Tab-separated table of C-alpha atoms and ligand atoms in Angstrom:
chain	number	residue	atom	x	y	z
K	1	MET	CA	18.890	-14.404	-9.761
K	2	THR	CA	15.895	-15.180	-9.925
K	3	ILE	CA	13.356	-11.832	-11.230
K	4	ARG	CA	10.559	-10.921	-8.631
K	5	HIS	CA	8.122	-8.302	-9.582
K	6	PHE	CA	5.820	-7.498	-6.679
K	7	LEU	CA	2.404	-6.612	-8.281
K	8	THR	CA	0.576	-7.814	-5.143
K	9	LEU	CA	1.227	-9.371	-1.537
K	10	ASN	CA	0.867	-12.537	-2.975
K	11	ASP	CA	3.926	-12.246	-5.078
K	12	PHE	CA	5.064	-12.924	-1.431
K	13	SER	CA	5.521	-15.734	0.809
K	14	LEU	CA	4.733	-15.822	4.636
K	15	ASP	CA	7.583	-16.648	6.081
K	16	GLU	CA	9.133	-13.904	2.517
K	17	LEU	CA	6.648	-10.496	4.363
K	18	VAL	CA	7.709	-11.428	8.110
K	19	ALA	CA	10.830	-10.912	7.639
K	20	LEU	CA	11.136	-7.850	4.898
K	21	VAL	CA	8.900	-6.102	8.781
K	22	GLU	CA	10.858	-7.360	10.361
K	23	HIS	CA	14.217	-6.340	8.150
K	24	ALA	CA	12.380	-2.826	7.512
K	25	ILE	CA	12.219	-2.516	12.087
K	26	ARG	CA	15.919	-3.131	11.366
K	27	LEU	CA	16.343	-0.263	8.898
K	28	LYS	CA	14.575	1.826	10.513
K	29	ARG	CA	16.484	1.756	13.607
K	30	ASP	CA	19.461	2.084	12.055
K	31	LEU	CA	18.629	4.778	10.520
K	32	LYS	CA	17.972	6.151	13.621
K	33	GLN	CA	21.457	5.355	15.278
K	34	GLY	CA	23.013	7.114	12.219
K	35	LYS	CA	24.405	3.616	10.488
K	36	THR	CA	24.767	4.445	7.248
K	37	ARG	CA	23.884	2.026	4.234
K	38	GLN	CA	24.895	1.382	0.603
K	39	THR	CA	23.420	-1.954	-0.052
K	40	LEU	CA	22.353	-0.302	-3.867
K	41	ALA	CA	25.249	1.414	-4.544
K	42	GLY	CA	25.210	2.380	-8.763
K	43	LYS	CA	21.603	0.721	-8.706
K	44	THR	CA	18.485	2.531	-10.433
K	45	LEU	CA	15.096	2.343	-9.616
K	46	ALA	CA	12.869	4.286	-11.739
K	47	MET	CA	9.816	5.633	-11.533
K	48	ILE	CA	7.005	5.778	-13.739
K	49	PHE	CA	3.648	7.800	-12.428
K	50	GLU	CA	0.455	8.423	-14.643
K	51	LYS	CA	-1.051	9.593	-10.811
K	52	SER	CA	-0.117	11.708	-8.272
K	53	SER	CA	2.278	11.130	-5.513
K	54	THR	CA	3.593	12.664	-2.239
K	55	ARG	CA	4.333	9.500	0.213
K	56	THR	CA	5.216	6.967	-2.674
K	57	ARG	CA	6.950	9.027	-4.743
K	58	VAL	CA	9.293	10.795	-1.391
K	59	SER	CA	9.307	7.462	-0.238
K	60	PHE	CA	11.312	5.402	-2.451
K	61	GLU	CA	13.381	8.312	-3.907
K	62	THR	CA	14.998	9.173	-0.055
K	63	ALA	CA	15.458	5.131	-0.529
K	64	MET	CA	16.342	4.965	-2.893
K	65	ASN	CA	19.519	7.883	-1.837
K	66	GLN	CA	19.913	6.111	1.866
K	67	LEU	CA	21.409	2.917	-0.098
K	68	GLY	CA	23.551	4.620	-2.251
K	69	GLY	CA	21.535	4.462	-5.341
K	70	MET	CA	19.941	6.670	-7.583
K	71	ALA	CA	15.852	7.343	-8.616
K	72	ILE	CA	14.314	8.474	-11.608
K	73	PHE	CA	10.973	10.423	-11.379
K	74	LEU	CA	8.431	9.716	-15.069
K	75	SER	CA	5.327	11.310	-15.638
K	76	PRO	CA	3.663	10.265	-18.368
K	77	HIS	CA	3.359	14.260	-19.545
K	78	ASP	CA	6.897	14.833	-20.344
K	79	THR	CA	7.638	11.041	-21.409
K	80	GLN	CA	6.728	8.940	-24.410
K	81	LEU	CA	4.387	7.281	-22.157
K	82	GLY	CA	2.075	10.132	-22.395
K	83	ARG	CA	2.996	9.579	-26.756
K	84	GLY	CA	1.453	6.667	-26.690
K	85	GLU	CA	5.014	4.527	-27.142
K	86	PRO	CA	3.319	0.767	-25.586
K	87	MET	CA	3.679	-0.491	-21.763
K	88	GLU	CA	5.944	-3.695	-22.849
K	89	ASP	CA	8.356	-1.737	-24.509
K	90	THR	CA	8.723	0.450	-22.293
K	91	ALA	CA	9.903	-1.580	-20.217
K	92	ARG	CA	12.025	-3.770	-22.624
K	93	VAL	CA	14.003	-0.452	-23.094
K	94	LEU	CA	13.849	-0.121	-19.156
K	95	SER	CA	15.569	-3.274	-19.104
K	96	LYS	CA	18.678	-2.312	-20.856
K	97	MET	CA	19.098	0.605	-18.244
K	98	VAL	CA	17.846	0.450	-15.095
K	99	ASP	CA	17.787	-1.459	-12.253
K	100	ALA	CA	13.547	-2.022	-11.545
K	101	VAL	CA	10.697	0.113	-12.666
K	102	MET	CA	7.948	1.017	-10.037
K	103	VAL	CA	4.624	1.846	-11.882
K	104	ARG	CA	1.587	3.663	-10.592
K	105	THR	CA	-0.482	2.950	-12.605
K	106	PHE	CA	-4.735	2.657	-12.982
K	107	GLU	CA	-5.669	-0.684	-15.071
K	108	HIS	CA	-4.521	-3.693	-12.547
K	109	ASP	CA	-3.368	-5.471	-16.385
K	110	LYS	CA	-1.347	-2.491	-18.013
K	111	LEU	CA	1.487	-3.698	-14.688
K	112	VAL	CA	1.087	-7.228	-15.474
K	113	ARG	CA	1.445	-6.610	-18.868
K	114	PHE	CA	5.205	-3.762	-18.524
K	115	ALA	CA	5.878	-7.130	-15.904
K	116	GLY	CA	5.891	-9.398	-19.292
K	117	HIS	CA	7.711	-7.081	-20.284
K	118	ALA	CA	10.749	-6.053	-17.043
K	119	ASP	CA	13.957	-8.590	-17.557
K	120	ILE	CA	14.331	-6.063	-14.314
K	121	PRO	CA	11.479	-6.241	-10.622
K	122	VAL	CA	9.025	-4.347	-11.261
K	123	ILE	CA	6.981	-2.887	-8.156
K	124	ASN	CA	3.455	-1.991	-7.446
K	125	GLY	CA	3.786	1.284	-6.316
K	126	LEU	CA	-0.461	1.875	-6.967
K	127	SER	CA	-3.158	0.391	-8.767
K	128	ASP	CA	-6.614	0.788	-9.457
K	129	SER	CA	-7.042	-2.634	-8.132
K	130	TYR	CA	-4.347	-3.178	-4.642
K	131	HIS	CA	-1.996	-0.781	-3.218
K	132	PRO	CA	0.885	-3.641	-1.729
K	133	CYS	CA	3.319	-1.131	-0.843
K	134	GLN	CA	1.301	0.478	1.231
K	135	LEU	CA	0.083	-2.732	3.939
K	136	LEU	CA	4.281	-3.615	4.508
K	137	ALA	CA	4.543	-0.112	6.017
K	138	ASP	CA	0.850	-0.620	7.652
K	139	ILE	CA	2.015	-4.431	9.103
K	140	GLN	CA	5.387	-2.663	10.203
K	141	THR	CA	3.214	-0.250	11.931
K	142	TYR	CA	0.858	-2.748	13.057
K	143	MET	CA	3.884	-5.274	14.160
K	144	GLU	CA	6.018	-1.543	15.653
K	145	TYR	CA	2.638	-0.826	18.139
K	146	ARG	CA	1.280	-3.776	18.954
K	147	GLY	CA	2.999	-6.816	17.944
K	148	SER	CA	1.781	-9.343	14.659
K	149	LEU	CA	-1.609	-9.300	13.227
K	150	THR	CA	-1.791	-12.706	13.087
K	151	GLY	CA	-4.743	-13.964	14.869
K	152	CYS	CA	-6.585	-10.122	15.435
K	153	THR	CA	-9.631	-8.919	13.729
K	154	VAL	CA	-8.871	-5.675	11.609
K	155	ALA	CA	-12.607	-3.746	10.663
K	156	TRP	CA	-12.324	-1.690	7.544
K	157	LEU	CA	-14.193	1.312	6.409
K	158	GLY	CA	-16.036	2.629	3.294
K	159	ASP	CA	-14.676	1.766	-0.582
K	160	GLY	CA	-14.023	-1.700	-0.909
K	161	ASN	CA	-11.749	-0.244	-3.020
K	162	ASN	CA	-6.926	-0.860	-4.405
K	163	MET	CA	-6.186	-0.965	0.158
K	164	CYS	CA	-9.326	-3.253	0.671
K	165	HIS	CA	-7.748	-5.378	-1.455
K	166	SER	CA	-4.865	-5.104	-0.343
K	167	TYR	CA	-6.129	-6.251	3.391
K	168	ILE	CA	-7.601	-8.552	2.050
K	169	ASN	CA	-4.633	-10.333	0.301
K	170	ALA	CA	-2.885	-9.485	4.032
K	171	ALA	CA	-5.412	-11.109	5.886
K	172	HIS	CA	-4.872	-13.673	3.952
K	173	LEU	CA	-1.207	-14.187	4.397
K	174	LEU	CA	-0.736	-13.105	7.985
K	175	GLY	CA	-4.120	-14.977	9.416
K	176	PHE	CA	-6.146	-12.258	11.024
K	177	ARG	CA	-9.761	-11.806	10.626
K	178	ILE	CA	-11.212	-8.825	8.501
K	179	ASN	CA	-15.056	-7.285	9.015
K	180	VAL	CA	-15.603	-4.784	5.218
K	181	ALA	CA	-17.828	-2.695	5.977
K	182	CYS	CA	-19.429	-0.004	2.915
K	183	PRO	CA	-22.427	0.040	0.654
K	184	ASP	CA	-23.482	-2.276	-1.262
K	185	GLN	CA	-22.179	-1.511	-4.178
K	186	TYR	CA	-18.952	-0.621	-3.058
K	187	ARG	CA	-18.420	-3.833	-2.585
K	188	PRO	CA	-14.538	-5.333	-2.378
K	189	ASP	CA	-14.727	-6.913	-6.060
K	190	PRO	CA	-14.313	-10.893	-5.890
K	191	GLY	CA	-12.447	-10.920	-9.654
K	192	ALA	CA	-9.765	-9.711	-7.150
K	193	VAL	CA	-9.616	-10.797	-3.705
K	194	ASP	CA	-11.245	-14.299	-2.694
K	195	LEU	CA	-13.544	-13.254	-0.805
K	196	ASP	CA	-15.278	-17.339	0.085
K	197	ARG	CA	-13.033	-17.013	3.539
K	198	ASP	CA	-13.830	-18.140	6.982
K	199	ASN	CA	-11.997	-14.766	8.017
K	200	VAL	CA	-13.513	-12.105	5.288
K	201	LEU	CA	-17.093	-10.287	6.209
K	202	ILE	CA	-18.356	-7.997	4.218
K	203	THR	CA	-20.982	-5.850	6.051
K	204	SER	CA	-23.434	-2.824	5.793
K	205	ASP	CA	-23.123	-2.890	8.721
K	206	PRO	CA	-20.575	-0.464	10.128
K	207	GLU	CA	-21.363	-0.989	13.900
K	208	ALA	CA	-20.757	-4.860	13.307
K	209	ALA	CA	-17.499	-4.220	10.809
K	210	VAL	CA	-16.002	-2.590	14.088
K	211	SER	CA	-17.294	-3.886	17.382
K	212	GLY	CA	-14.402	-5.323	19.150
K	213	ALA	CA	-11.877	-4.650	15.999
K	214	ASP	CA	-8.165	-4.875	17.013
K	215	LEU	CA	-7.448	-2.623	13.686
K	216	VAL	CA	-9.971	0.007	12.116
K	217	VAL	CA	-8.501	1.288	8.868
K	218	THR	CA	-10.410	3.282	6.057
K	219	ASP	CA	-9.510	5.346	2.566
K	220	VAL	CA	-11.026	8.086	0.340
K	221	TRP	CA	-14.092	7.504	-0.563
K	222	ALA	CA	-13.295	8.466	-3.949
K	223	SER	CA	-9.312	7.780	-6.040
K	224	MET	CA	-8.102	9.044	-7.987
K	225	GLY	CA	-9.814	8.682	-11.980
K	226	GLN	CA	-12.854	8.889	-9.954
K	227	GLU	CA	-13.256	12.404	-8.983
K	228	ALA	CA	-16.382	12.250	-10.825
K	229	GLU	CA	-17.946	11.186	-8.547
K	230	GLU	CA	-17.569	12.343	-5.412
K	231	ALA	CA	-19.968	14.009	-4.246
K	232	ASP	CA	-22.623	11.215	-5.124
K	233	ARG	CA	-20.136	8.941	-2.713
K	234	ARG	CA	-19.697	11.529	0.065
K	235	ALA	CA	-23.769	10.853	0.639
K	236	ILE	CA	-23.600	7.517	0.317
K	237	PHE	CA	-20.532	6.182	2.076
K	238	ALA	CA	-21.592	9.160	5.083
K	239	PRO	CA	-22.985	6.634	7.650
K	240	TYR	CA	-18.786	4.132	7.010
K	241	GLN	CA	-17.179	7.262	7.907
K	242	ALA	CA	-14.496	6.953	10.863
K	243	SER	CA	-16.289	9.207	13.785
K	244	GLN	CA	-15.559	8.728	17.386
K	245	ARG	CA	-18.464	6.529	17.511
K	246	LEU	CA	-17.207	3.997	15.852
K	247	MET	CA	-13.827	3.838	17.424
K	248	SER	CA	-15.378	3.438	20.883
K	249	LEU	CA	-17.001	0.112	19.896
K	250	ALA	CA	-13.986	-1.322	18.103
K	251	ASP	CA	-11.052	-2.639	21.468
K	252	LYS	CA	-10.130	-0.103	24.007
K	253	ASP	CA	-6.717	-0.741	23.172
K	254	ALA	CA	-7.454	-0.264	18.882
K	255	LEU	CA	-5.191	1.749	16.658
K	256	PHE	CA	-6.141	3.708	13.488
K	257	MET	CA	-5.301	3.474	10.236
K	258	HIS	CA	-5.598	5.843	6.790
K	259	CYS	CA	-2.908	5.714	3.923
K	260	LEU	CA	-3.341	8.720	3.166
K	261	PRO	CA	-4.067	11.781	1.452
K	262	ALA	CA	-6.971	11.845	4.203
K	263	HIS	CA	-10.423	14.588	4.542
K	264	ARG	CA	-11.190	15.691	7.524
K	265	GLY	CA	-14.680	15.622	8.167
K	266	ASP	CA	-15.356	12.793	5.396
K	267	GLU	CA	-14.163	9.338	6.396
K	268	VAL	CA	-12.154	9.884	9.500
K	269	ALA	CA	-13.388	12.679	11.379
K	270	ALA	CA	-11.601	15.463	12.591
K	271	GLY	CA	-11.017	13.955	16.439
K	272	VAL	CA	-9.922	10.344	15.669
K	273	ILE	CA	-6.733	11.310	12.952
K	274	ASP	CA	-5.571	13.730	15.307
K	275	GLY	CA	-6.777	12.002	18.213
K	276	PRO	CA	-4.558	9.003	19.839
K	277	GLN	CA	-5.581	6.113	18.589
K	278	SER	CA	-4.696	7.681	15.048
K	279	VAL	CA	-0.542	5.935	13.873
K	280	VAL	CA	-1.637	7.450	10.433
K	281	TRP	CA	2.112	10.151	10.642
K	282	GLU	CA	4.689	6.798	12.360
K	283	GLU	CA	2.245	5.010	9.331
K	284	ALA	CA	3.213	7.127	6.325
K	285	GLY	CA	7.480	7.459	7.424
K	286	ASN	CA	6.709	3.957	7.881
K	287	ARG	CA	7.139	3.958	3.511
K	288	LEU	CA	9.788	4.596	3.783
K	289	HIS	CA	11.977	1.824	5.776
K	290	ALA	CA	9.042	-0.780	4.539
K	291	GLN	CA	10.844	-0.072	0.492
K	292	LYS	CA	14.183	0.452	1.547
K	293	ALA	CA	13.555	-3.255	2.492
K	294	LEU	CA	11.830	-3.765	-0.958
K	295	LEU	CA	14.893	-3.318	-2.138
K	296	GLU	CA	17.334	-4.973	-0.863
K	297	PHE	CA	15.105	-7.947	-1.019
K	298	LEU	CA	14.625	-7.724	-4.775
K	299	LEU	CA	17.499	-6.032	-5.881
K	300	ILE	CA	20.390	-8.415	-3.820
K	301	ASN	CA	17.663	-10.633	-3.158
K	302	GLY	CA	17.456	-9.829	0.844
K	303	GLU	CA	21.211	-10.928	1.204
K	304	TRP	CA	20.844	-8.600	4.393
W	416	LIG	N1	-0.300	6.659	0.606
W	416	LIG	C1	0.430	6.960	-0.896
W	416	LIG	O1	0.458	5.543	-1.232
W	416	LIG	O2	-0.209	8.071	-0.810
W	416	LIG	P1	0.369	8.367	-1.718
W	416	LIG	O3	-0.605	8.926	-3.007
W	416	LIG	O4	0.686	10.475	-2.041
W	416	LIG	O5	1.805	8.514	-2.708
W	417	LIG	N1	-7.589	4.600	-2.615
W	417	LIG	C1	-6.432	5.936	-2.917
W	417	LIG	C2	-5.452	5.515	-2.397
W	417	LIG	C3	-4.466	6.955	-2.514
W	417	LIG	C4	-3.174	5.741	-1.662
W	417	LIG	C5	-6.251	5.569	-4.657
W	417	LIG	O1	-6.465	5.332	-5.437
W	417	LIG	O2	-6.808	6.823	-4.989
């Protein structure tokens, strides 16, 4: 079986992505009907977390359990990674013992190097540059509520960060328009994503970005590793808050998403995240189903 990694959404074709999300929706329905599944019996996922996590850890661990396998949590604090053992060596060693590895780290290049030395599938559980697993859940959630994102308009408010990059990748793959509203100095990185496409608008005007949008998305203003910049960023990003006023400019049926954790009163108004257009809890829950589909895609070649 050919080894496939999932480091960015670009590792998938459009057909694969759509099939995976459709499978996630089926898995969710089956689970609700009490159907159990042992497709990953005997298989082990190692999960390296160099940054904190609630959703990613719990969803991957639960996913492996529900599919009959198991997951091992590894942190730099109590593994040799924290004492300087190179990622490359860790990748070689884990390849001899487990069936797949999920890595949450800082520099995306570390993940690329890890994957380059692993002969098992490697999953990006978030890097400074991308968060593709979250996009699987977001695409699934939009599909469940409204159908395909293809042809839609998504408004991204705030930092041109890892989540924003993955949204831009999704826009290219699925064929939707993305309007990114951000302060000039926090634009998405043209080294990480292709910004020179007709479906991408980068603006410093949040009203223009949300106007008529089908989906409004935001994320924290200071990502993990940027804690020291929090106060400065709070002032700079204030006009980009997902507020009720901005939501009223979007399409009347627009949904609101946030990968979480959220800061009410900063990047999102409480009335928006806790309001009728918000689907953030379903979005968070879909991490489980989307990643079960991802694990089956990578570990049993999508033979579902
Ligand atoms: N959205 C997300 O990845 O959450 P965690 O940081 O809790 O894993
Ligand atoms: N941009 C955020 C996403 C958290 C899930 C971060 O990297 O901290």
